[in-house]
């Protein structure tokens, strides 16, 4: 049997797998995406934004430069959280794909994640006094690990819900654009407020980010924002539950081995593997940048907390630019090409101040042109990277239908769980690489700004710049293997609609044959 493609040609039809029919009560169409639903969905990203910027930009700096723990111990503690993530995230996604409740597959996890995420996030920043460096490393591991697992339960299910809120190729990119705008609000809005309010300079601490007392308000505000945004997302999208795809009805008990086989079958998707590989290198680079930027801004450019707060606003400008541009670039260039192009161009621009500073060709600390130049470069660089992130997230949503054509199962939770695992592990891996670079460069802990020599900074730059660029370049090469474009996505939807119609027709025929004669 052949399948008619959109251009009118014929191609062999893929083998038809068993149809996974949603259970009773599921409405087989996406919900109406009102403005309030879109905003509620987007607001949920604030929670992950707060966690991301706190863990990637401040956590290493806090324990290494404020508490005084060697960078290697902190990096090792964060690396160990990967072990738990490796176990938890895929099973959280699989669990949400197969669970059946009156609140659907996604919302029970969203609500259950709210309080634990907020609580463990706050505890990260309050290590007990009198502990040895290794004991503090254990505290970092436990609290950071619990924070990551809790927020994974929320993020996995929120992002998986995207593929169920709409199946339109372009609408998914617009939805992710809104989500990334709120993600940047959470990351850089929270960072700007913290730098202006909590990390303000004092006579004892001209660099407020070195003041231990500053992190009390920082931790409590972050915890409150995480709790509020998760609840706002869950409650605001609660009305969509009747429209979201329910788990299939299984007539027999599914063994752990069957669950494992089905997960592995999903992960064999070439499209998924391309995004996963790109993401590993991309988020490692992002985690490395976030962890190292505060070192450069504090010790190389000599920026105060107020200047750092102003500088973080460039990311809000970047998000505001990227949100409307990402769908346009996706339409003009395609999701894959725009993701690769803006990633490479963006990282090249973002590294230019550091490269010029290494050769003494950039503005020095205190120069009037330093801050506006960094702001302009950061805004454009951030917009380019955001466009790449938005389009790759939308690409992952398209993988759900592409996989369903071959497996017969809509496993958005499984795919986004793997993506969440990849993002968290890779961002944490970026922190590990940051710790290695600091160690290789011989950069001391708890060093006063005036004691940082040019040789120290040059060593840090010469280790950081090539590693950061190489991570992005390798990731983009892997993304070349992603095969789904608009035409293939629409063809996948047509195949799935045809199979759904055939399954319903067979059900109707069977019901008619078994009905009493009239």
PDB file of N, CA and C in Angstrom, residues 13 20 65 170 182 264 300 343 358 465:
ATOM      1  N   UNK A  13       4.029   3.341   2.370  1.00  0.00           N
ATOM      2  CA  UNK A  13       3.488   3.734   3.678  1.00  0.00           C
ATOM      3  C   UNK A  13       4.252   3.026   4.776  1.00  0.00           C
ATOM      4  N   UNK A  20      -3.174   3.479  19.434  1.00  0.00           N
ATOM      5  CA  UNK A  20      -3.380   3.811  20.841  1.00  0.00           C
ATOM      6  C   UNK A  20      -4.559   4.753  20.930  1.00  0.00           C
ATOM      7  N   UNK A  65      33.159  31.775  46.213  1.00  0.00           N
ATOM      8  CA  UNK A  65      33.711  33.077  46.571  1.00  0.00           C
ATOM      9  C   UNK A  65      33.134  33.654  47.869  1.00  0.00           C
ATOM     10  N   UNK A 170       3.288  26.190  12.874  1.00  0.00           N
ATOM     11  CA  UNK A 170       3.690  27.540  13.224  1.00  0.00           C
ATOM     12  C   UNK A 170       3.220  27.965  14.602  1.00  0.00           C
ATOM     13  N   UNK A 182       8.797  34.600  28.874  1.00  0.00           N
ATOM     14  CA  UNK A 182       8.616  34.542  30.329  1.00  0.00           C
ATOM     15  C   UNK A 182       9.804  33.857  31.011  1.00  0.00           C
ATOM     16  N   UNK A 264      12.640   2.981  24.900  1.00  0.00           N
ATOM     17  CA  UNK A 264      13.781   2.851  23.998  1.00  0.00           C
ATOM     18  C   UNK A 264      13.361   3.009  22.545  1.00  0.00           C
ATOM     19  N   UNK A 300      37.128  41.109  35.382  1.00  0.00           N
ATOM     20  CA  UNK A 300      37.711  41.627  34.143  1.00  0.00           C
ATOM     21  C   UNK A 300      37.205  43.032  33.831  1.00  0.00           C
ATOM     22  N   UNK A 343      22.447  30.293  16.167  1.00  0.00           N
ATOM     23  CA  UNK A 343      23.325  29.788  17.229  1.00  0.00           C
ATOM     24  C   UNK A 343      24.781  30.156  16.950  1.00  0.00           C
ATOM     25  N   UNK A 358      41.205  40.030  25.504  1.00  0.00           N
ATOM     26  CA  UNK A 358      42.438  39.249  25.621  1.00  0.00           C
ATOM     27  C   UNK A 358      43.585  39.907  24.864  1.00  0.00           C
ATOM     28  N   UNK A 465      37.343  30.728  26.022  1.00  0.00           N
ATOM     29  CA  UNK A 465      36.865  31.105  24.687  1.00  0.00           C
ATOM     30  C   UNK A 465      36.814  29.928  23.720  1.00  0.00           C
TER      31      UNK A 465
END
